[in-house]
Amino acid sequence: MTDDAHAAPRGVGVVVVAAGSGQRLGADVPKAFVDVGGRPMLGHALATAAALPGLRSLVVVAPAGMGDPAGAGWRGVEPPPALRVVEGAADRSGSVAAGLAAVDDGCDVVLVHDAARCLTPLAVFERVVAAVRAGADGVVPGLAVVDTVKTVDAGGFVTGTPDRAGLRAVQTPQGFPLALLRAAHASGQVATDDAALVERTGHRVLVVEGDALAFKVTTPEDLERATRLVAGRDHP
């Protein structure tokens, strides 16, 4: 890693990935626009991202047909003034690449965040930014795995039991120097998330403490849990 990749702080860019379909939720709108306690998931995620100190660029990667923040589908979302919206691609990697292209070049750090992790606290965002600026090539929040985990073969038979002391369940936002993540996406490598992509291009990724509130809303049960949590807050 060169000194240029960790230059003096110039601003933070946040890419919020909101292009999921929400099929597993059984919703009739894209997942990020499903209501959680009177506000779409995307609204909760943007409110937190907009409060991040040093924020310079905020980009939402939206599904086709949902690119207009003034449209009816965005009802309940309060778009911050500097928001840019781009259309997502056929897969997550393409969607993130589209978001990265729209991030202000003046940002030294970029965070990639799933709108479905809509209750992630601001403190997690701040921890990730601080760790990138301290010199990490990539940073992900994560929680220790408390369940015993088994590896299995194609027939479902157990092939091993990893030591859970070395396992973490990772969350978002994931953070990187902007130039490094753009280069990783341009490398032609394929991975399931941005941290894995950065790992495959030869860089190390640090795990910092995540938060139980950063769970991903995927199923109707997750949605019920998120709604209950929002209802219990003084300031949803």
PDB file of C-alpha atoms in Angstrom:
ATOM      1  CA  MET A   1       0.000   0.000   0.000  1.00  0.00           C
ATOM      2  CA  THR A   2       1.431   3.368  -0.984  1.00  0.00           C
ATOM      3  CA  ASP A   3       1.242   6.522   1.071  1.00  0.00           C
ATOM      4  CA  ASP A   4      -0.981   8.046  -1.645  1.00  0.00           C
ATOM      5  CA  ALA A   5      -3.753   5.510  -0.929  1.00  0.00           C
ATOM      6  CA  HIS A   6      -3.942   6.764   2.666  1.00  0.00           C
ATOM      7  CA  ALA A   7      -3.551  10.482   2.015  1.00  0.00           C
ATOM      8  CA  ALA A   8      -4.792  13.177   4.374  1.00  0.00           C
ATOM      9  CA  PRO A   9      -8.564  12.916   4.953  1.00  0.00           C
ATOM     10  CA  ARG A  10     -10.561  14.633   2.242  1.00  0.00           C
ATOM     11  CA  GLY A  11     -14.041  13.247   2.799  1.00  0.00           C
ATOM     12  CA  VAL A  12     -16.050  10.080   3.025  1.00  0.00           C
ATOM     13  CA  GLY A  13     -18.163   8.574   0.269  1.00  0.00           C
ATOM     14  CA  VAL A  14     -20.983   6.146   1.031  1.00  0.00           C
ATOM     15  CA  VAL A  15     -22.561   3.810  -1.515  1.00  0.00           C
ATOM     16  CA  VAL A  16     -25.879   2.423  -0.293  1.00  0.00           C
ATOM     17  CA  VAL A  17     -26.838  -0.682  -2.254  1.00  0.00           C
ATOM     18  CA  ALA A  18     -30.622  -0.749  -2.556  1.00  0.00           C
ATOM     19  CA  ALA A  19     -31.186  -2.757  -5.739  1.00  0.00           C
ATOM     20  CA  GLY A  20     -32.509  -5.987  -4.188  1.00  0.00           C
ATOM     21  CA  SER A  21     -35.887  -7.364  -5.230  1.00  0.00           C
ATOM     22  CA  GLY A  22     -37.240  -8.354  -1.829  1.00  0.00           C
ATOM     23  CA  GLN A  23     -38.737 -11.626  -3.097  1.00  0.00           C
ATOM     24  CA  ARG A  24     -37.955 -13.480   0.116  1.00  0.00           C
ATOM     25  CA  LEU A  25     -39.893 -10.822   2.018  1.00  0.00           C
ATOM     26  CA  GLY A  26     -42.919 -11.438  -0.177  1.00  0.00           C
ATOM     27  CA  ALA A  27     -43.116  -7.693  -0.774  1.00  0.00           C
ATOM     28  CA  ASP A  28     -44.700  -5.964  -3.747  1.00  0.00           C
ATOM     29  CA  VAL A  29     -41.975  -3.304  -3.800  1.00  0.00           C
ATOM     30  CA  PRO A  30     -38.161  -3.608  -3.942  1.00  0.00           C
ATOM     31  CA  LYS A  31     -36.709  -4.609  -0.580  1.00  0.00           C
ATOM     32  CA  ALA A  32     -35.132  -1.252   0.294  1.00  0.00           C
ATOM     33  CA  PHE A  33     -38.524   0.437  -0.086  1.00  0.00           C
ATOM     34  CA  VAL A  34     -40.350  -1.889   2.309  1.00  0.00           C
ATOM     35  CA  ASP A  35     -41.719  -0.027   5.324  1.00  0.00           C
ATOM     36  CA  VAL A  36     -40.079  -0.482   8.718  1.00  0.00           C
ATOM     37  CA  GLY A  37     -41.921   1.408  11.430  1.00  0.00           C
ATOM     38  CA  GLY A  38     -43.303   4.137   9.171  1.00  0.00           C
ATOM     39  CA  ARG A  39     -40.197   4.661   7.041  1.00  0.00           C
ATOM     40  CA  PRO A  40     -38.725   2.553   4.222  1.00  0.00           C
ATOM     41  CA  MET A  41     -35.545   0.637   5.006  1.00  0.00           C
ATOM     42  CA  LEU A  42     -33.675   2.971   2.674  1.00  0.00           C
ATOM     43  CA  GLY A  43     -34.886   5.959   4.684  1.00  0.00           C
ATOM     44  CA  HIS A  44     -33.399   4.562   7.885  1.00  0.00           C
ATOM     45  CA  ALA A  45     -30.094   3.744   6.163  1.00  0.00           C
ATOM     46  CA  LEU A  46     -29.801   7.177   4.544  1.00  0.00           C
ATOM     47  CA  ALA A  47     -30.594   9.012   7.771  1.00  0.00           C
ATOM     48  CA  THR A  48     -27.665   7.293   9.469  1.00  0.00           C
ATOM     49  CA  ALA A  49     -25.263   7.719   6.536  1.00  0.00           C
ATOM     50  CA  ALA A  50     -26.150  11.411   6.248  1.00  0.00           C
ATOM     51  CA  ALA A  51     -25.107  11.927   9.886  1.00  0.00           C
ATOM     52  CA  LEU A  52     -21.592  10.559   9.288  1.00  0.00           C
ATOM     53  CA  PRO A  53     -18.937  13.181  10.076  1.00  0.00           C
ATOM     54  CA  GLY A  54     -16.954  14.194   7.004  1.00  0.00           C
ATOM     55  CA  LEU A  55     -19.527  12.868   4.543  1.00  0.00           C
ATOM     56  CA  ARG A  56     -18.800  14.273   1.096  1.00  0.00           C
ATOM     57  CA  SER A  57     -20.613  11.949  -1.309  1.00  0.00           C
ATOM     58  CA  LEU A  58     -23.717   9.789  -0.841  1.00  0.00           C
ATOM     59  CA  VAL A  59     -24.843   7.467  -3.638  1.00  0.00           C
ATOM     60  CA  VAL A  60     -27.829   5.130  -3.734  1.00  0.00           C
ATOM     61  CA  VAL A  61     -27.827   2.216  -6.164  1.00  0.00           C
ATOM     62  CA  ALA A  62     -31.535   1.752  -6.887  1.00  0.00           C
ATOM     63  CA  PRO A  63     -33.558  -0.823  -8.848  1.00  0.00           C
ATOM     64  CA  ALA A  64     -34.690  -0.046 -12.371  1.00  0.00           C
ATOM     65  CA  GLY A  65     -37.647   2.327 -12.316  1.00  0.00           C
ATOM     66  CA  MET A  66     -36.841   3.631  -8.809  1.00  0.00           C
ATOM     67  CA  GLY A  67     -34.222   6.211  -9.721  1.00  0.00           C
ATOM     68  CA  ASP A  68     -36.263   9.359  -9.044  1.00  0.00           C
ATOM     69  CA  PRO A  69     -36.151  10.463  -5.368  1.00  0.00           C
ATOM     70  CA  ALA A  70     -39.222  12.602  -6.066  1.00  0.00           C
ATOM     71  CA  GLY A  71     -41.172   9.566  -7.250  1.00  0.00           C
ATOM     72  CA  ALA A  72     -43.995   7.909  -5.364  1.00  0.00           C
ATOM     73  CA  GLY A  73     -41.868   4.876  -4.540  1.00  0.00           C
ATOM     74  CA  TRP A  74     -39.601   7.038  -2.384  1.00  0.00           C
ATOM     75  CA  ARG A  75     -42.441   8.208  -0.152  1.00  0.00           C
ATOM     76  CA  GLY A  76     -41.164   8.313   3.437  1.00  0.00           C
ATOM     77  CA  VAL A  77     -37.517   8.696   2.383  1.00  0.00           C
ATOM     78  CA  GLU A  78     -35.904  12.076   3.030  1.00  0.00           C
ATOM     79  CA  PRO A  79     -33.099  12.337   0.421  1.00  0.00           C
ATOM     80  CA  PRO A  80     -30.103  14.358   1.703  1.00  0.00           C
ATOM     81  CA  PRO A  81     -29.181  17.363  -0.476  1.00  0.00           C
ATOM     82  CA  ALA A  82     -26.008  15.796  -1.901  1.00  0.00           C
ATOM     83  CA  LEU A  83     -27.627  12.479  -2.813  1.00  0.00           C
ATOM     84  CA  ARG A  84     -26.963  10.881  -6.215  1.00  0.00           C
ATOM     85  CA  VAL A  85     -28.989   7.927  -7.478  1.00  0.00           C
ATOM     86  CA  VAL A  86     -27.758   5.412 -10.048  1.00  0.00           C
ATOM     87  CA  GLU A  87     -29.405   2.304 -11.454  1.00  0.00           C
ATOM     88  CA  GLY A  88     -28.241  -1.092 -10.269  1.00  0.00           C
ATOM     89  CA  ALA A  89     -26.881  -3.884 -12.429  1.00  0.00           C
ATOM     90  CA  ALA A  90     -27.783  -7.551 -12.789  1.00  0.00           C
ATOM     91  CA  ASP A  91     -25.602  -8.555  -9.839  1.00  0.00           C
ATOM     92  CA  ARG A  92     -24.255  -6.989  -6.661  1.00  0.00           C
ATOM     93  CA  SER A  93     -20.739  -6.504  -8.002  1.00  0.00           C
ATOM     94  CA  GLY A  94     -22.011  -4.565 -11.007  1.00  0.00           C
ATOM     95  CA  SER A  95     -24.283  -2.492  -8.793  1.00  0.00           C
ATOM     96  CA  VAL A  96     -21.435  -1.544  -6.467  1.00  0.00           C
ATOM     97  CA  ALA A  97     -19.223  -0.656  -9.443  1.00  0.00           C
ATOM     98  CA  ALA A  98     -21.971   1.657 -10.724  1.00  0.00           C
ATOM     99  CA  GLY A  99     -22.173   3.309  -7.331  1.00  0.00           C
ATOM    100  CA  LEU A 100     -18.402   3.713  -7.076  1.00  0.00           C
ATOM    101  CA  ALA A 101     -18.302   5.471 -10.439  1.00  0.00           C
ATOM    102  CA  ALA A 102     -20.650   8.122  -9.037  1.00  0.00           C
ATOM    103  CA  VAL A 103     -18.672   8.788  -5.848  1.00  0.00           C
ATOM    104  CA  ASP A 104     -16.920  12.163  -5.697  1.00  0.00           C
ATOM    105  CA  ASP A 105     -13.242  11.727  -6.595  1.00  0.00           C
ATOM    106  CA  GLY A 106     -12.331  13.939  -3.645  1.00  0.00           C
ATOM    107  CA  CYS A 107     -13.217  11.185  -1.167  1.00  0.00           C
ATOM    108  CA  ASP A 108     -10.345   9.292   0.404  1.00  0.00           C
ATOM    109  CA  VAL A 109     -12.557   6.657   2.040  1.00  0.00           C
ATOM    110  CA  VAL A 110     -15.594   4.879   0.628  1.00  0.00           C
ATOM    111  CA  LEU A 111     -18.103   2.771   2.533  1.00  0.00           C
ATOM    112  CA  VAL A 112     -20.354   0.209   0.862  1.00  0.00           C
ATOM    113  CA  HIS A 113     -23.522  -0.431   2.846  1.00  0.00           C
ATOM    114  CA  ASP A 114     -26.556  -2.655   2.360  1.00  0.00           C
ATOM    115  CA  ALA A 115     -29.848  -0.779   2.718  1.00  0.00           C
ATOM    116  CA  ALA A 116     -31.275  -3.996   4.179  1.00  0.00           C
ATOM    117  CA  ARG A 117     -29.008  -3.492   7.214  1.00  0.00           C
ATOM    118  CA  CYS A 118     -31.113  -0.444   7.887  1.00  0.00           C
ATOM    119  CA  LEU A 119     -30.653  -0.209  11.666  1.00  0.00           C
ATOM    120  CA  THR A 120     -26.847  -0.237  11.689  1.00  0.00           C
ATOM    121  CA  PRO A 121     -25.757   2.360  14.283  1.00  0.00           C
ATOM    122  CA  LEU A 122     -23.691   5.386  13.317  1.00  0.00           C
ATOM    123  CA  ALA A 123     -20.908   4.204  15.641  1.00  0.00           C
ATOM    124  CA  VAL A 124     -20.251   1.246  13.333  1.00  0.00           C
ATOM    125  CA  PHE A 125     -19.814   3.581  10.342  1.00  0.00           C
ATOM    126  CA  GLU A 126     -17.401   5.691  12.374  1.00  0.00           C
ATOM    127  CA  ARG A 127     -15.335   2.674  13.495  1.00  0.00           C
ATOM    128  CA  VAL A 128     -14.916   1.514   9.922  1.00  0.00           C
ATOM    129  CA  VAL A 129     -13.835   4.961   8.674  1.00  0.00           C
ATOM    130  CA  ALA A 130     -11.347   5.336  11.533  1.00  0.00           C
ATOM    131  CA  ALA A 131      -9.761   1.956  10.800  1.00  0.00           C
ATOM    132  CA  VAL A 132      -9.357   2.729   7.079  1.00  0.00           C
ATOM    133  CA  ARG A 133      -7.749   6.054   7.897  1.00  0.00           C
ATOM    134  CA  ALA A 134      -5.442   4.285  10.367  1.00  0.00           C
ATOM    135  CA  GLY A 135      -3.989   2.370   7.415  1.00  0.00           C
ATOM    136  CA  ALA A 136      -6.120  -0.713   6.721  1.00  0.00           C
ATOM    137  CA  ASP A 137      -6.616  -1.758   3.086  1.00  0.00           C
ATOM    138  CA  GLY A 138     -10.137  -2.892   3.882  1.00  0.00           C
ATOM    139  CA  VAL A 139     -12.345  -2.926   6.976  1.00  0.00           C
ATOM    140  CA  VAL A 140     -15.483  -4.879   7.792  1.00  0.00           C
ATOM    141  CA  PRO A 141     -17.574  -4.891  10.962  1.00  0.00           C
ATOM    142  CA  GLY A 142     -18.222  -8.333  12.361  1.00  0.00           C
ATOM    143  CA  LEU A 143     -19.514 -10.305  15.339  1.00  0.00           C
ATOM    144  CA  ALA A 144     -18.079 -13.403  16.931  1.00  0.00           C
ATOM    145  CA  VAL A 145     -19.887 -16.585  15.878  1.00  0.00           C
ATOM    146  CA  VAL A 146     -21.617 -18.142  18.880  1.00  0.00           C
ATOM    147  CA  ASP A 147     -23.067 -21.249  17.193  1.00  0.00           C
ATOM    148  CA  THR A 148     -21.050 -24.330  16.341  1.00  0.00           C
ATOM    149  CA  VAL A 149     -20.448 -24.329  12.580  1.00  0.00           C
ATOM    150  CA  LYS A 150     -20.072 -27.436  10.397  1.00  0.00           C
ATOM    151  CA  THR A 151     -18.718 -27.783   6.885  1.00  0.00           C
ATOM    152  CA  VAL A 152     -20.576 -30.336   4.747  1.00  0.00           C
ATOM    153  CA  ASP A 153     -20.143 -32.078   1.414  1.00  0.00           C
ATOM    154  CA  ALA A 154     -22.567 -32.185  -1.520  1.00  0.00           C
ATOM    155  CA  GLY A 155     -24.514 -34.967   0.159  1.00  0.00           C
ATOM    156  CA  GLY A 156     -24.958 -33.023   3.382  1.00  0.00           C
ATOM    157  CA  PHE A 157     -22.466 -35.059   5.422  1.00  0.00           C
ATOM    158  CA  VAL A 158     -20.217 -33.230   7.883  1.00  0.00           C
ATOM    159  CA  THR A 159     -16.634 -32.803   6.709  1.00  0.00           C
ATOM    160  CA  GLY A 160     -15.327 -30.642   9.506  1.00  0.00           C
ATOM    161  CA  THR A 161     -15.972 -28.421  12.517  1.00  0.00           C
ATOM    162  CA  PRO A 162     -14.070 -25.111  12.296  1.00  0.00           C
ATOM    163  CA  ASP A 163     -12.863 -23.499  15.497  1.00  0.00           C
ATOM    164  CA  ARG A 164     -15.427 -20.762  16.014  1.00  0.00           C
ATOM    165  CA  ALA A 165     -12.875 -18.627  17.872  1.00  0.00           C
ATOM    166  CA  GLY A 166     -11.501 -17.692  14.463  1.00  0.00           C
ATOM    167  CA  LEU A 167     -14.880 -17.053  12.817  1.00  0.00           C
ATOM    168  CA  ARG A 168     -16.752 -13.775  12.408  1.00  0.00           C
ATOM    169  CA  ALA A 169     -20.163 -13.024  10.917  1.00  0.00           C
ATOM    170  CA  VAL A 170     -19.481  -9.916   8.839  1.00  0.00           C
ATOM    171  CA  GLN A 171     -21.797  -6.976   8.280  1.00  0.00           C
ATOM    172  CA  THR A 172     -21.794  -3.642   6.482  1.00  0.00           C
ATOM    173  CA  PRO A 173     -20.709  -0.916   5.959  1.00  0.00           C
ATOM    174  CA  GLN A 174     -17.441  -2.219   4.539  1.00  0.00           C
ATOM    175  CA  GLY A 175     -14.791   0.455   4.093  1.00  0.00           C
ATOM    176  CA  PHE A 176     -11.803   0.966   1.798  1.00  0.00           C
ATOM    177  CA  PRO A 177      -9.600   3.655   0.283  1.00  0.00           C
ATOM    178  CA  LEU A 178     -11.631   4.765  -2.731  1.00  0.00           C
ATOM    179  CA  ALA A 179      -8.865   4.238  -5.296  1.00  0.00           C
ATOM    180  CA  LEU A 180      -8.128   0.742  -3.990  1.00  0.00           C
ATOM    181  CA  LEU A 181     -11.757  -0.438  -4.201  1.00  0.00           C
ATOM    182  CA  ARG A 182     -12.197   0.993  -7.682  1.00  0.00           C
ATOM    183  CA  ALA A 183      -9.067  -0.868  -8.787  1.00  0.00           C
ATOM    184  CA  ALA A 184     -10.327  -4.092  -7.209  1.00  0.00           C
ATOM    185  CA  HIS A 185     -13.598  -3.828  -9.136  1.00  0.00           C
ATOM    186  CA  ALA A 186     -11.686  -3.186 -12.349  1.00  0.00           C
ATOM    187  CA  SER A 187      -9.439  -6.229 -11.806  1.00  0.00           C
ATOM    188  CA  GLY A 188     -11.781  -8.801 -13.341  1.00  0.00           C
ATOM    189  CA  GLN A 189     -11.906 -10.804 -10.103  1.00  0.00           C
ATOM    190  CA  VAL A 190     -15.265 -12.116  -8.891  1.00  0.00           C
ATOM    191  CA  ALA A 191     -16.359 -12.294  -5.238  1.00  0.00           C
ATOM    192  CA  THR A 192     -19.506 -12.314  -3.125  1.00  0.00           C
ATOM    193  CA  ASP A 193     -18.714  -9.070  -1.315  1.00  0.00           C
ATOM    194  CA  ASP A 194     -16.302  -6.173  -1.547  1.00  0.00           C
ATOM    195  CA  ALA A 195     -14.037  -7.411   1.236  1.00  0.00           C
ATOM    196  CA  ALA A 196     -13.539 -10.750  -0.530  1.00  0.00           C
ATOM    197  CA  LEU A 197     -12.823  -8.905  -3.780  1.00  0.00           C
ATOM    198  CA  VAL A 198     -10.151  -6.804  -2.076  1.00  0.00           C
ATOM    199  CA  GLU A 199      -8.683  -9.946  -0.481  1.00  0.00           C
ATOM    200  CA  ARG A 200      -8.456 -11.608  -3.894  1.00  0.00           C
ATOM    201  CA  THR A 201      -6.485  -8.689  -5.270  1.00  0.00           C
ATOM    202  CA  GLY A 202      -3.806  -9.237  -2.636  1.00  0.00           C
ATOM    203  CA  HIS A 203      -4.817  -6.947   0.206  1.00  0.00           C
ATOM    204  CA  ARG A 204      -5.556  -7.610   3.872  1.00  0.00           C
ATOM    205  CA  VAL A 205      -8.939  -6.840   5.422  1.00  0.00           C
ATOM    206  CA  LEU A 206      -9.382  -5.938   9.077  1.00  0.00           C
ATOM    207  CA  VAL A 207     -12.457  -6.882  11.126  1.00  0.00           C
ATOM    208  CA  VAL A 208     -13.691  -4.331  13.669  1.00  0.00           C
ATOM    209  CA  GLU A 209     -16.503  -4.744  16.175  1.00  0.00           C
ATOM    210  CA  GLY A 210     -19.947  -4.858  14.581  1.00  0.00           C
ATOM    211  CA  ASP A 211     -23.329  -4.509  16.250  1.00  0.00           C
ATOM    212  CA  ALA A 212     -26.326  -6.772  16.740  1.00  0.00           C
ATOM    213  CA  LEU A 213     -28.509  -4.027  15.236  1.00  0.00           C
ATOM    214  CA  ALA A 214     -26.673  -4.369  11.921  1.00  0.00           C
ATOM    215  CA  PHE A 215     -28.556  -7.558  11.024  1.00  0.00           C
ATOM    216  CA  LYS A 216     -29.801  -7.937   7.461  1.00  0.00           C
ATOM    217  CA  VAL A 217     -33.560  -7.819   6.877  1.00  0.00           C
ATOM    218  CA  THR A 218     -34.119 -10.800   4.588  1.00  0.00           C
ATOM    219  CA  THR A 219     -37.175 -12.722   5.809  1.00  0.00           C
ATOM    220  CA  PRO A 220     -40.592 -11.692   7.172  1.00  0.00           C
ATOM    221  CA  GLU A 221     -39.304 -12.615  10.643  1.00  0.00           C
ATOM    222  CA  ASP A 222     -36.390 -10.191  10.220  1.00  0.00           C
ATOM    223  CA  LEU A 223     -38.827  -7.488   9.150  1.00  0.00           C
ATOM    224  CA  GLU A 224     -40.979  -8.063  12.242  1.00  0.00           C
ATOM    225  CA  ARG A 225     -37.903  -7.819  14.445  1.00  0.00           C
ATOM    226  CA  ALA A 226     -36.770  -4.576  12.820  1.00  0.00           C
ATOM    227  CA  THR A 227     -40.249  -3.082  13.160  1.00  0.00           C
ATOM    228  CA  ARG A 228     -40.357  -3.941  16.860  1.00  0.00           C
ATOM    229  CA  LEU A 229     -36.931  -2.374  17.393  1.00  0.00           C
ATOM    230  CA  VAL A 230     -37.927   0.840  15.624  1.00  0.00           C
ATOM    231  CA  ALA A 231     -41.135   1.021  17.641  1.00  0.00           C
ATOM    232  CA  GLY A 232     -39.087   0.872  20.835  1.00  0.00           C
ATOM    233  CA  ARG A 233     -36.858   3.800  19.909  1.00  0.00           C
ATOM    234  CA  ASP A 234     -37.469   7.374  20.935  1.00  0.00           C
ATOM    235  CA  HIS A 235     -36.196   8.561  17.547  1.00  0.00           C
ATOM    236  CA  PRO A 236     -36.840   5.942  14.830  1.00  0.00           C
TER     237      PRO A 236
END
